[in-house]
CSV table of C-alpha atoms and ligand atoms in Angstrom, one decimal:
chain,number,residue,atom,x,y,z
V,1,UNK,CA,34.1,46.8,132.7
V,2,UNK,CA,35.4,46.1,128.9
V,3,UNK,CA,32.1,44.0,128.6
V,4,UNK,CA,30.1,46.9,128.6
V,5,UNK,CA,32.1,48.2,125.6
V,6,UNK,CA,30.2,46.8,123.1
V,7,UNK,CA,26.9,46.5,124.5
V,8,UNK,CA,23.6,48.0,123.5
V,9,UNK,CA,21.6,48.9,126.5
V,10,UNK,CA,19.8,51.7,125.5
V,11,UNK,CA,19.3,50.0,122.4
V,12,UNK,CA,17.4,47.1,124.4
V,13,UNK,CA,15.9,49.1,126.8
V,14,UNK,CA,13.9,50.9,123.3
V,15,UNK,CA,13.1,47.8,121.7
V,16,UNK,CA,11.9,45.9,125.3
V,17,UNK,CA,9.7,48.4,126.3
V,18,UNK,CA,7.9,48.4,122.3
V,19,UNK,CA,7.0,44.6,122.9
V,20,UNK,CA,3.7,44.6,123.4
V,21,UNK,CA,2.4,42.8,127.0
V,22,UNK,CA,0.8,40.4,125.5
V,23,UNK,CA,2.4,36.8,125.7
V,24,UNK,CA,5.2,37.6,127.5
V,25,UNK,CA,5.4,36.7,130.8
V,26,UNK,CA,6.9,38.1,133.6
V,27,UNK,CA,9.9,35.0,133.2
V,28,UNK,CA,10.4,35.5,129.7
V,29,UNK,CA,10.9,39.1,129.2
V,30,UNK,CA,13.9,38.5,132.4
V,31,UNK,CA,15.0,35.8,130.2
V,32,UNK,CA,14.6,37.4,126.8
V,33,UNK,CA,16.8,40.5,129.0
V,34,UNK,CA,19.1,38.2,129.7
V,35,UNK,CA,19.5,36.9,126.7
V,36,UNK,CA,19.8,39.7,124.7
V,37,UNK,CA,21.9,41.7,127.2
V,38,UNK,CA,24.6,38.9,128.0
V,39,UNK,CA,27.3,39.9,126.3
V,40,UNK,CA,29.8,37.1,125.5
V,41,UNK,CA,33.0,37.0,127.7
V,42,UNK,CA,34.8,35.5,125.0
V,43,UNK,CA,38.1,35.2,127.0
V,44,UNK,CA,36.5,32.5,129.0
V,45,UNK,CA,35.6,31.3,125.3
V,46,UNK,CA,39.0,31.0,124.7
V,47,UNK,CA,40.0,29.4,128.5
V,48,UNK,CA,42.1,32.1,128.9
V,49,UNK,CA,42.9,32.4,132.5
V,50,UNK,CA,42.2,35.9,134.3
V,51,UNK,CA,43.7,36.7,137.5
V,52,UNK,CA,43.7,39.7,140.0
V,53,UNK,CA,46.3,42.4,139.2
V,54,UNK,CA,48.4,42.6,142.5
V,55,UNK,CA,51.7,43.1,140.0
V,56,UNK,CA,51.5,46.2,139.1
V,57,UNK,CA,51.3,48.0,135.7
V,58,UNK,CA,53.2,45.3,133.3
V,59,UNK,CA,52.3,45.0,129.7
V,60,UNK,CA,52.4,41.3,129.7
V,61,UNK,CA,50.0,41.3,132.5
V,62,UNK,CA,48.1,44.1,130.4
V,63,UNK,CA,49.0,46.8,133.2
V,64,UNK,CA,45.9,48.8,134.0
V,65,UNK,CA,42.3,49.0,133.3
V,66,UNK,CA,40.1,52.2,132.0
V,67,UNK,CA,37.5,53.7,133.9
V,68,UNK,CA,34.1,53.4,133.0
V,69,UNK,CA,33.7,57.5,132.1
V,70,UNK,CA,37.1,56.2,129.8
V,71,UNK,CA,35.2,53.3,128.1
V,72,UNK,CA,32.1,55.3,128.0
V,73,UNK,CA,33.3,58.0,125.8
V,74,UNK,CA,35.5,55.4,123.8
V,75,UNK,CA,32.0,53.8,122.9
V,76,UNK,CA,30.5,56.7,121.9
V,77,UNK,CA,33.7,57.8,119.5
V,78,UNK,CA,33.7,54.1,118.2
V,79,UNK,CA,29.9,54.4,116.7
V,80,UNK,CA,31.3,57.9,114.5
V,81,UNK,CA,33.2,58.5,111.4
V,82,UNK,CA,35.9,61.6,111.5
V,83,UNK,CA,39.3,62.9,109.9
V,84,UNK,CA,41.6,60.9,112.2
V,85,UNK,CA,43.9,64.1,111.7
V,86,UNK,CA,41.6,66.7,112.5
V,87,UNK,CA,41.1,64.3,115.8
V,88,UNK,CA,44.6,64.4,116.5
V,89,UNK,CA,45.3,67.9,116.0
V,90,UNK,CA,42.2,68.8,118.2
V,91,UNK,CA,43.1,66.6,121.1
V,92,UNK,CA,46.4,67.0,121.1
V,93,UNK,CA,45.5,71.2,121.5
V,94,UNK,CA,43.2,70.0,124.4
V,95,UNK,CA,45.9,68.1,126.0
V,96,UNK,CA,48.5,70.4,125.5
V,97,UNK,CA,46.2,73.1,127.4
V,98,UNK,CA,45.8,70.6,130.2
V,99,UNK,CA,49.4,69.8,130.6
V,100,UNK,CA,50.3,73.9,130.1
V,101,UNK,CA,53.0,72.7,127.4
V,102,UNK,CA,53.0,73.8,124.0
V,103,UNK,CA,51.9,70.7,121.8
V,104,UNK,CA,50.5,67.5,122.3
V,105,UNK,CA,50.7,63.9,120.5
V,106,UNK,CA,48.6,60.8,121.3
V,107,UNK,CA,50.4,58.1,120.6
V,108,UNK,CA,50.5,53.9,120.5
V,109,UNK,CA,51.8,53.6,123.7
V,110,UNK,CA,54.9,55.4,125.2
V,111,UNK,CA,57.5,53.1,122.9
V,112,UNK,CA,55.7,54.7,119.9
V,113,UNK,CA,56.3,58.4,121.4
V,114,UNK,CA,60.0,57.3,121.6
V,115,UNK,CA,59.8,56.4,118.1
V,116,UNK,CA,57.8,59.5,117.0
V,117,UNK,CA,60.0,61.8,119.1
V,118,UNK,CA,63.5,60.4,117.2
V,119,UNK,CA,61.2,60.2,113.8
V,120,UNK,CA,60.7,64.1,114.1
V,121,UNK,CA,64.1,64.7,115.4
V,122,UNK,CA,65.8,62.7,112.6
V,123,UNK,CA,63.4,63.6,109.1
V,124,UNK,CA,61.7,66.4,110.5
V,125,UNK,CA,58.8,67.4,108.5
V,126,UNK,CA,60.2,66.6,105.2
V,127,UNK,CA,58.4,64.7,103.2
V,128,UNK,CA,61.2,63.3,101.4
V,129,UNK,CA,62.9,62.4,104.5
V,130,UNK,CA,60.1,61.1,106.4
V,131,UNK,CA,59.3,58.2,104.0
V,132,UNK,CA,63.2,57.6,103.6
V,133,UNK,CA,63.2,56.6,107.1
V,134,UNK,CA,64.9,54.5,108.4
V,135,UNK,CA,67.1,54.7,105.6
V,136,UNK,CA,69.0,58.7,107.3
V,137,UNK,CA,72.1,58.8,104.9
V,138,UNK,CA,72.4,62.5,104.6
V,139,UNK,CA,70.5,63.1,107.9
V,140,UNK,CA,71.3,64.1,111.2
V,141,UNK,CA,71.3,59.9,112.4
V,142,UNK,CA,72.8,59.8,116.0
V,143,UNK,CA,71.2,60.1,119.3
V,144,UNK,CA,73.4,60.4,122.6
V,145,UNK,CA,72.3,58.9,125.6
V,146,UNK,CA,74.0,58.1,128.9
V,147,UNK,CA,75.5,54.2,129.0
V,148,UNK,CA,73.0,53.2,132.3
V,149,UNK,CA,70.2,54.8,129.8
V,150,UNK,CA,70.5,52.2,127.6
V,151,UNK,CA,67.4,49.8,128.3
V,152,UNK,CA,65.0,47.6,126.0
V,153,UNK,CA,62.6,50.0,125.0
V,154,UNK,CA,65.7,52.2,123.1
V,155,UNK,CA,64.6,49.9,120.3
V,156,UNK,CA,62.0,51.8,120.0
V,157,UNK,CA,64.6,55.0,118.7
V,158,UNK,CA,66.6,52.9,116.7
V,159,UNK,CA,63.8,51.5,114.7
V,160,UNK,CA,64.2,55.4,112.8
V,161,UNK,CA,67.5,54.3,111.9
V,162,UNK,CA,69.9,55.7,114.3
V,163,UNK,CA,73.1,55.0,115.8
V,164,UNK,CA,73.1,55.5,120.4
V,165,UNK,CA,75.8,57.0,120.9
V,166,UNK,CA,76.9,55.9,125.0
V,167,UNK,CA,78.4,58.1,126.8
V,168,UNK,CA,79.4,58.5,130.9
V,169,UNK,CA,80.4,61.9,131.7
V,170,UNK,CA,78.9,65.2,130.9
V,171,UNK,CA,82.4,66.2,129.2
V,172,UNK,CA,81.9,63.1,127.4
V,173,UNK,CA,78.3,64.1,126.1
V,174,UNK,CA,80.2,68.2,125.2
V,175,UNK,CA,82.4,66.1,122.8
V,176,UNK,CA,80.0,63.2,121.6
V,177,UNK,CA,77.9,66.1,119.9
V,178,UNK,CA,78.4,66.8,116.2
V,179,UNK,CA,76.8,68.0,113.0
V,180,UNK,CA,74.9,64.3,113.2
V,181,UNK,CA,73.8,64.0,116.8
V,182,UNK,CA,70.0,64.7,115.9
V,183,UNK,CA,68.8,64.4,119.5
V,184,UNK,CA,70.2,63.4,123.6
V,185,UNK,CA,67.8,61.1,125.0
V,186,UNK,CA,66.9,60.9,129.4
V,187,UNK,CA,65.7,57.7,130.7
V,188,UNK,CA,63.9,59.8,133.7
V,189,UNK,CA,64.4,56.5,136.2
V,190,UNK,CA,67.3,56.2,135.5
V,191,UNK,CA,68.5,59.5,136.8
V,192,UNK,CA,70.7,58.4,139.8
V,193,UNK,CA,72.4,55.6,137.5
V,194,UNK,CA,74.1,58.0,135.6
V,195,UNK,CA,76.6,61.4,136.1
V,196,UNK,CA,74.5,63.7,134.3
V,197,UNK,CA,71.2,65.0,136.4
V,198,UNK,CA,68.4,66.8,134.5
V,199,UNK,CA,69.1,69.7,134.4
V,200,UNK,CA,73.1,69.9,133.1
V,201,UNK,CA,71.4,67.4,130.4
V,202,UNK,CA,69.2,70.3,129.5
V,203,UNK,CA,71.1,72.9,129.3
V,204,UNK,CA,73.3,71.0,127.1
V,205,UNK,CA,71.1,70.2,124.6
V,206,UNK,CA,70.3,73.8,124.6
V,207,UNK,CA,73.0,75.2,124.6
V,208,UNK,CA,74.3,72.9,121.4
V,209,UNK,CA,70.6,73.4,119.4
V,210,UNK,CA,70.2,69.8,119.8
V,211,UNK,CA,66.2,68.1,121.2
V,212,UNK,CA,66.4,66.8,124.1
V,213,UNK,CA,63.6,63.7,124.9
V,214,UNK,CA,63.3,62.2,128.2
V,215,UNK,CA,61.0,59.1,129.0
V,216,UNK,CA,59.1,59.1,131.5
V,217,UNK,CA,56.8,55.8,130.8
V,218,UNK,CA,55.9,54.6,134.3
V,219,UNK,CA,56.5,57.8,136.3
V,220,UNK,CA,53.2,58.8,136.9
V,221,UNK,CA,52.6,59.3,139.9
V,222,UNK,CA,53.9,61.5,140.8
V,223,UNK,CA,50.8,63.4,138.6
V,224,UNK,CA,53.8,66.5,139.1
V,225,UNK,CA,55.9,64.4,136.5
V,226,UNK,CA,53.2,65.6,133.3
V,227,UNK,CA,54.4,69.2,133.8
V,228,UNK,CA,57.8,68.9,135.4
V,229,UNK,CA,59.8,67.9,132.4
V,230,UNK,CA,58.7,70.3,129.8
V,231,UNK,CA,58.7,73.3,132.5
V,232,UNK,CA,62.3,71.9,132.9
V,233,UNK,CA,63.0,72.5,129.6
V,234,UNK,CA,62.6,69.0,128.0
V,235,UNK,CA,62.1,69.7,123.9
V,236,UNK,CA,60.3,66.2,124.0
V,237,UNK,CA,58.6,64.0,127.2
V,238,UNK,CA,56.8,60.6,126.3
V,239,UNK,CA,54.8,58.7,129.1
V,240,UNK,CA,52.7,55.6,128.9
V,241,UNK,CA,48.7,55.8,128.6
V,242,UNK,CA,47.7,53.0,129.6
V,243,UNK,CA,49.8,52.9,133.3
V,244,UNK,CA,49.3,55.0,136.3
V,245,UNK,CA,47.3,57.2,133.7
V,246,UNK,CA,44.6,54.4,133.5
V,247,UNK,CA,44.1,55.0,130.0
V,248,UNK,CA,43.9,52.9,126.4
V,249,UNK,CA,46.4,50.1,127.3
V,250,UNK,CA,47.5,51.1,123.5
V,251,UNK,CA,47.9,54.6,124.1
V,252,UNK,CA,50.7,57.3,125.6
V,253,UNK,CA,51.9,60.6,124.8
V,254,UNK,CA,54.4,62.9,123.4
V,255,UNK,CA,54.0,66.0,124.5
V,256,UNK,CA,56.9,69.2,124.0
V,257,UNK,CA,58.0,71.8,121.1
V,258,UNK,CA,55.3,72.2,118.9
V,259,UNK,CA,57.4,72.3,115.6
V,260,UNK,CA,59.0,69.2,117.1
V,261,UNK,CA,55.4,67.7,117.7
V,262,UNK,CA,54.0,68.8,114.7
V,263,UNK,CA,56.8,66.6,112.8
V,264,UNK,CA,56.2,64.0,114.9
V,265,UNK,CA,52.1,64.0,113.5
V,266,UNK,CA,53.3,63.9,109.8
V,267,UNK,CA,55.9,60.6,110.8
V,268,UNK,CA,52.9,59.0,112.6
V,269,UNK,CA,50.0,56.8,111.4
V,270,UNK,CA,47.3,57.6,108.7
V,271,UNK,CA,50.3,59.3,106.8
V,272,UNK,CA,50.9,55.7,104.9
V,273,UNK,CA,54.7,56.3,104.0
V,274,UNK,CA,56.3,56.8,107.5
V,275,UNK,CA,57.7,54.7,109.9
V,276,UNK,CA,55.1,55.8,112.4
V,277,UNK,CA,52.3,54.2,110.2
V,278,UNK,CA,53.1,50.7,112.0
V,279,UNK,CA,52.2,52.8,115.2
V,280,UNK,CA,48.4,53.0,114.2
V,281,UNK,CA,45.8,55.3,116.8
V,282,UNK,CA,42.2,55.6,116.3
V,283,UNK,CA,39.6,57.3,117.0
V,284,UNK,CA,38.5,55.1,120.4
V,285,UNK,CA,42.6,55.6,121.8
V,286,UNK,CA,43.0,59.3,120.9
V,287,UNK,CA,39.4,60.2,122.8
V,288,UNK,CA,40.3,57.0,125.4
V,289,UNK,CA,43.5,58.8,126.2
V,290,UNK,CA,41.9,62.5,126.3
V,291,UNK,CA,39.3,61.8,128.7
V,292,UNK,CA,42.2,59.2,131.4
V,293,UNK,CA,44.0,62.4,131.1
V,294,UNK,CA,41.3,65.0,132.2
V,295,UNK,CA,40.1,62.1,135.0
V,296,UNK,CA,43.6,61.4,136.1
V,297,UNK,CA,44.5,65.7,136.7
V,298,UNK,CA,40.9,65.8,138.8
V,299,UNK,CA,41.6,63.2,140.8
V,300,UNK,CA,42.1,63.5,144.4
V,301,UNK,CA,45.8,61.9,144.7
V,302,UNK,CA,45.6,62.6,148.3
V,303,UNK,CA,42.9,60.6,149.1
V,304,UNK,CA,43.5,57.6,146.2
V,305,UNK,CA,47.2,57.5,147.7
V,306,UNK,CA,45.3,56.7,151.1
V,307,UNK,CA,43.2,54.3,149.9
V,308,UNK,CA,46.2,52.5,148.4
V,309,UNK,CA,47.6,52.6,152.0
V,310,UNK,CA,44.8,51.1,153.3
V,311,UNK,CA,45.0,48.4,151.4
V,312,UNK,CA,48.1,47.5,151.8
V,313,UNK,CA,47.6,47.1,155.7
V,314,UNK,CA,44.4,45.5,155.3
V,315,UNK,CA,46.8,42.9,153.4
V,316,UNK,CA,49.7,43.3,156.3
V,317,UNK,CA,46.8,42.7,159.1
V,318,UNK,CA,45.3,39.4,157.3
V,319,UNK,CA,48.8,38.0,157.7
V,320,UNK,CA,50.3,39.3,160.3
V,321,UNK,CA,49.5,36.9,163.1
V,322,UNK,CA,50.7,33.7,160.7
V,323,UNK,CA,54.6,33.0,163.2
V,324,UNK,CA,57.2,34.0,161.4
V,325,UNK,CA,55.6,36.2,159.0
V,326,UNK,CA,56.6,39.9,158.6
V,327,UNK,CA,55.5,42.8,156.3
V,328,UNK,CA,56.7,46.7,155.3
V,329,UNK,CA,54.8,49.1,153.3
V,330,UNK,CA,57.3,50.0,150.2
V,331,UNK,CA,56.9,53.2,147.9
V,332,UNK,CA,59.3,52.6,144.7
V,333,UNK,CA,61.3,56.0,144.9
V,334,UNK,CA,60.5,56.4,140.7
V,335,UNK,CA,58.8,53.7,138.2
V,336,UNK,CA,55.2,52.8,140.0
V,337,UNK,CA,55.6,55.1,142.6
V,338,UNK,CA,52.7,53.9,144.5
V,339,UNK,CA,52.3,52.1,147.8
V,340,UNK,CA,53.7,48.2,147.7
V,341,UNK,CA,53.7,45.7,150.3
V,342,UNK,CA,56.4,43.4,151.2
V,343,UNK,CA,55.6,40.4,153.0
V,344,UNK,CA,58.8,38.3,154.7
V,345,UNK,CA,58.7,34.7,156.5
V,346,UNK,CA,61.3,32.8,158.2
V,347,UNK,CA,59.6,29.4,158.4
V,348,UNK,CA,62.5,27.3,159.5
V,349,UNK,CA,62.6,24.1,157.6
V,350,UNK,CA,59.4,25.3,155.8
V,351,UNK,CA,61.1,25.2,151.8
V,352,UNK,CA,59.0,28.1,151.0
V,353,UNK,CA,60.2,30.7,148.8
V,354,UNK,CA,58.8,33.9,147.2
V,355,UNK,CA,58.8,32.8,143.9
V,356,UNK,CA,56.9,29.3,145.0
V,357,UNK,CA,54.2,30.9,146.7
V,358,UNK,CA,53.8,33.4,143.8
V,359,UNK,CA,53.1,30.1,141.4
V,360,UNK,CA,50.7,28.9,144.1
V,361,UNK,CA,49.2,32.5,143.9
V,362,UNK,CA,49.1,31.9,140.4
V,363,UNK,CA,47.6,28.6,140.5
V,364,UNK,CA,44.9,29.4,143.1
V,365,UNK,CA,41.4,30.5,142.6
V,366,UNK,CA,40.9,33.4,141.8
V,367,UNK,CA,44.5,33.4,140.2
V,368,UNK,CA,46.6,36.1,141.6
V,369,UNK,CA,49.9,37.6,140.1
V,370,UNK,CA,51.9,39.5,142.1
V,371,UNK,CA,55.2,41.7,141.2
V,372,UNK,CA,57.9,39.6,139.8
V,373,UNK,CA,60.8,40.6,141.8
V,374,UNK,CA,61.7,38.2,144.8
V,375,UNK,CA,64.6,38.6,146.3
V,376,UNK,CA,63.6,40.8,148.7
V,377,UNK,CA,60.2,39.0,149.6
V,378,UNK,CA,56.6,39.0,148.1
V,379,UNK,CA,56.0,41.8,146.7
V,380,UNK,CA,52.2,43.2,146.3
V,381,UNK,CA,50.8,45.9,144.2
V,382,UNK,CA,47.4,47.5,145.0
V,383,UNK,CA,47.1,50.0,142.8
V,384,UNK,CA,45.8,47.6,139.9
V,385,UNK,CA,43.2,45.8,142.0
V,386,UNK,CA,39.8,46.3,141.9
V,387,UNK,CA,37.8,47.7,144.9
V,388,UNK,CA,37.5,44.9,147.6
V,389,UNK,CA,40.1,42.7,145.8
V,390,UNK,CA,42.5,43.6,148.6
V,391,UNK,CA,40.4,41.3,150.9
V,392,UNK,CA,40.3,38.2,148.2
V,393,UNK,CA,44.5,38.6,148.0
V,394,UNK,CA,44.9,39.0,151.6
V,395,UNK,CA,43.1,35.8,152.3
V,396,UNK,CA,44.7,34.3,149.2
V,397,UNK,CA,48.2,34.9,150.2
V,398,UNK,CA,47.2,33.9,154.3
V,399,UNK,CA,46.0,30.5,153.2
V,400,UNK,CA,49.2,30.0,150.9
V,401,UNK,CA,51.4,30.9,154.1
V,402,UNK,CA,49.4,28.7,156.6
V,403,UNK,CA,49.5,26.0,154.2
V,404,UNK,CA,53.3,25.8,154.1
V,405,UNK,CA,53.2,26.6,157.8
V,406,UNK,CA,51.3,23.3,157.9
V,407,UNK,CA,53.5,21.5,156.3
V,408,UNK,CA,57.1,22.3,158.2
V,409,UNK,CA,55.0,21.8,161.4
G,1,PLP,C1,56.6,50.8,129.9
G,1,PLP,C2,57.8,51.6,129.3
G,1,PLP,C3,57.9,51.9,128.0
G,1,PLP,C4,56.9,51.5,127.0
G,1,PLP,O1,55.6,52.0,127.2
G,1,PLP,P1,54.3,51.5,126.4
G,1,PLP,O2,53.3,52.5,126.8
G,1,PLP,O3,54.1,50.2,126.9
G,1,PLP,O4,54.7,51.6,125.0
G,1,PLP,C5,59.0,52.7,127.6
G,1,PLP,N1,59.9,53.1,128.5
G,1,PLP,C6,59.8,52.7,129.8
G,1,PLP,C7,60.9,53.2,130.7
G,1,PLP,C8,58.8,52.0,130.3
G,1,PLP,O5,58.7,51.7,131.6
């Protein structure tokens, strides 16, 4: 797919069919074609090793791929010159019409909307403050969060300079609030690690006047999730682009308050003094992202959540007469809440365990990666593969299974 990016069909098609007949030969115009239209795969330059996605959306594994309607219209932004803010402005509107919320930001990637979303919480839309960041003396410079919220990505907020704040209980939250708190942060999976639910985290932060930002990275699908949290009452909501949206791995969103949004624009990327400017969008993400978006909401989720089924147990059937070898259909109940399957063996002596035949996966040909959790079995995505590559993993993950049956026999 990302090989037609830069290619020049049309381009060819114009020029091949101005060479005149003569001299060129039936062979040598397919050869010239192939020539000119080859475009170079220049990760196999490299010898960089591709594999089939059966993990699911993980940056390291570089999560999801665009479709072609996505790449298309990236192509077509990527040959044009425009005011990266007028760009902005106009797709986040668009966006924020499809997603029936009042303003709209396309971001790098749902870590940046974490950092844009404190940014505009923090400086605000002062210029002043917004290329002090993240020096905040004399702002607003703490953000309370629930203790299991803490995670990785809250580097993300404290690159603006903050202090997290941890708290357990919602009485603790009441009396963590001050003149400084400049925003409570949700980490949406994380809802049932922690006392306080949505809502009561809401109405807090409305209650006290303070933003309230919940991220919501890999919780698509449910496609419900893009409107739930703002209708909820959410000042702020940042989601990856680039996972079960299938959009610019490099993109995500911030959508909410549109005062809150707009401040979030002016600490973002072209504006050179701001923290955001490390956070750069252009043109080719902002459209990427627009068009994933619009493709994503048509979508029929009914059917794609079927087809995901299906290839699960197309999977399930390829191995389920191997002795010993048992498998479950798993839906995640939040983060990649898709379809997984789960395959178990009890081989005896066979020393074969989840992790060992996910390197052999690895190893094979074609190379396969497959979620990285094991204690409960292998663990398959389908949602990342490719159309037919259920079959090519099915086999692959038979033949790795039989083998080690082979070898405790
Ligand atoms: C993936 C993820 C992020 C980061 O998203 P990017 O789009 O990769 O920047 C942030 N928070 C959570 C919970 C995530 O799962």
């Amino acid at each position: 797919m990302l090989r037609r990016l830069f290619s020049n069909r049309r381009g060819f098609m114009q020029s091949a069919l101005a060479v005149p007949g003569i001299g060129l030969g039936a062979q040598t115009a397919t050869a010239q074609r192939k020539r000119r239209t080859a475009n170079r795969d220049v990760l196999a330059e490299l010898g960089v090793q591709p594999f089939l996605n059966a993990a699911g959306t993980y940056t390291r594994l570089t999560a999801s791929q665009m479709p072609q309607s996505v790449l298309d219209a990236m192509q077509v932004a990527a040959t044009q010159y425009v005011d990266l803010n007028e760009l902005h402005e106009k797709a986040g509107d668009r966006i924020a019409e499809l997603l029936e919320c009042e303003a709209a930001l396309v971001t790098a990637g749902c870590a940046s909307a974490l950092t844009l979303g404190t940014a505009a919480c923090v400086a605000g839309s002062s210029v002043d403050r917004i290329r002090r960041l993240p020096d905040t003396v004399g702002m607003k410079n703490e953000v309370v969060l629930q203790k299991s919220h803490r995670n990785g990505y809250d580097h993300a907020i404290r690159n603006c300079g903050v202090r997290l704040v941890e708290v357990d209980s919602a009485r603790d939250l009441e009396s963590a609030i001050n003149e400084r708190t400049a925003m409570l942060f949700f980490l949406n999976h994380a809802e049932r690690d922690g006392a306080i639910g949505h809502e009561e985290f809401v109405r807090v932060g409305k209650q006290r006047g303070v933003p309230t930002l919940n991220d919501a990275a890999a919780d698509i699908p449910p496609a419900d999730n893009l409107f739930r949290f703002t209708k909820m009452g959410y000042d702020l909501v940042a989601f990856s682009g680039g996972k079960g949206l299938r959009g610019p791995q490099s993109a995500g969103l911030l959508i909410g308050r549109r005062d809150l949004i707009e401040a979030a624009r002016l600490n973002n990327s072209p504006h050179s003094d701001s923290v955001g400017r490390t956070n750069k969008v252009n043109k080719e993400e902002v459209v990427g992202m627009l068009v994933a978006l619009e493709e994503f909401l048509a979508r029929d989720h009914d059917k794609v959540w079927k087809e995901w089924e299906q290839s699960c147990k197309r999977i399930a059937r390829t191995v389920a007469n191997l002795p010993g070898v048992s498998t479950e259909m798993f839906t995640p109940e939040i983060a990649n809440a898709a379809p997984h399957l789960r395959i178990r063996w009890d081989y005896g002596g066979a020393q074969l365990t989840a992790e060992q035949a996910a390197e052999e996966l690895r190893q094979g040909e074609p190379a396969i990666e497959v979620r990285p959790r094991f204690s409960e079995g292998l663990e398959i995505a389908v949602w990342m593969l490719a159309a037919g590559d259920d079959r090519v993993v099915g086999r692959r993950v038979r033949s790795v299974l039989a083998a080690a049956l082979r070898r405790a026999a």
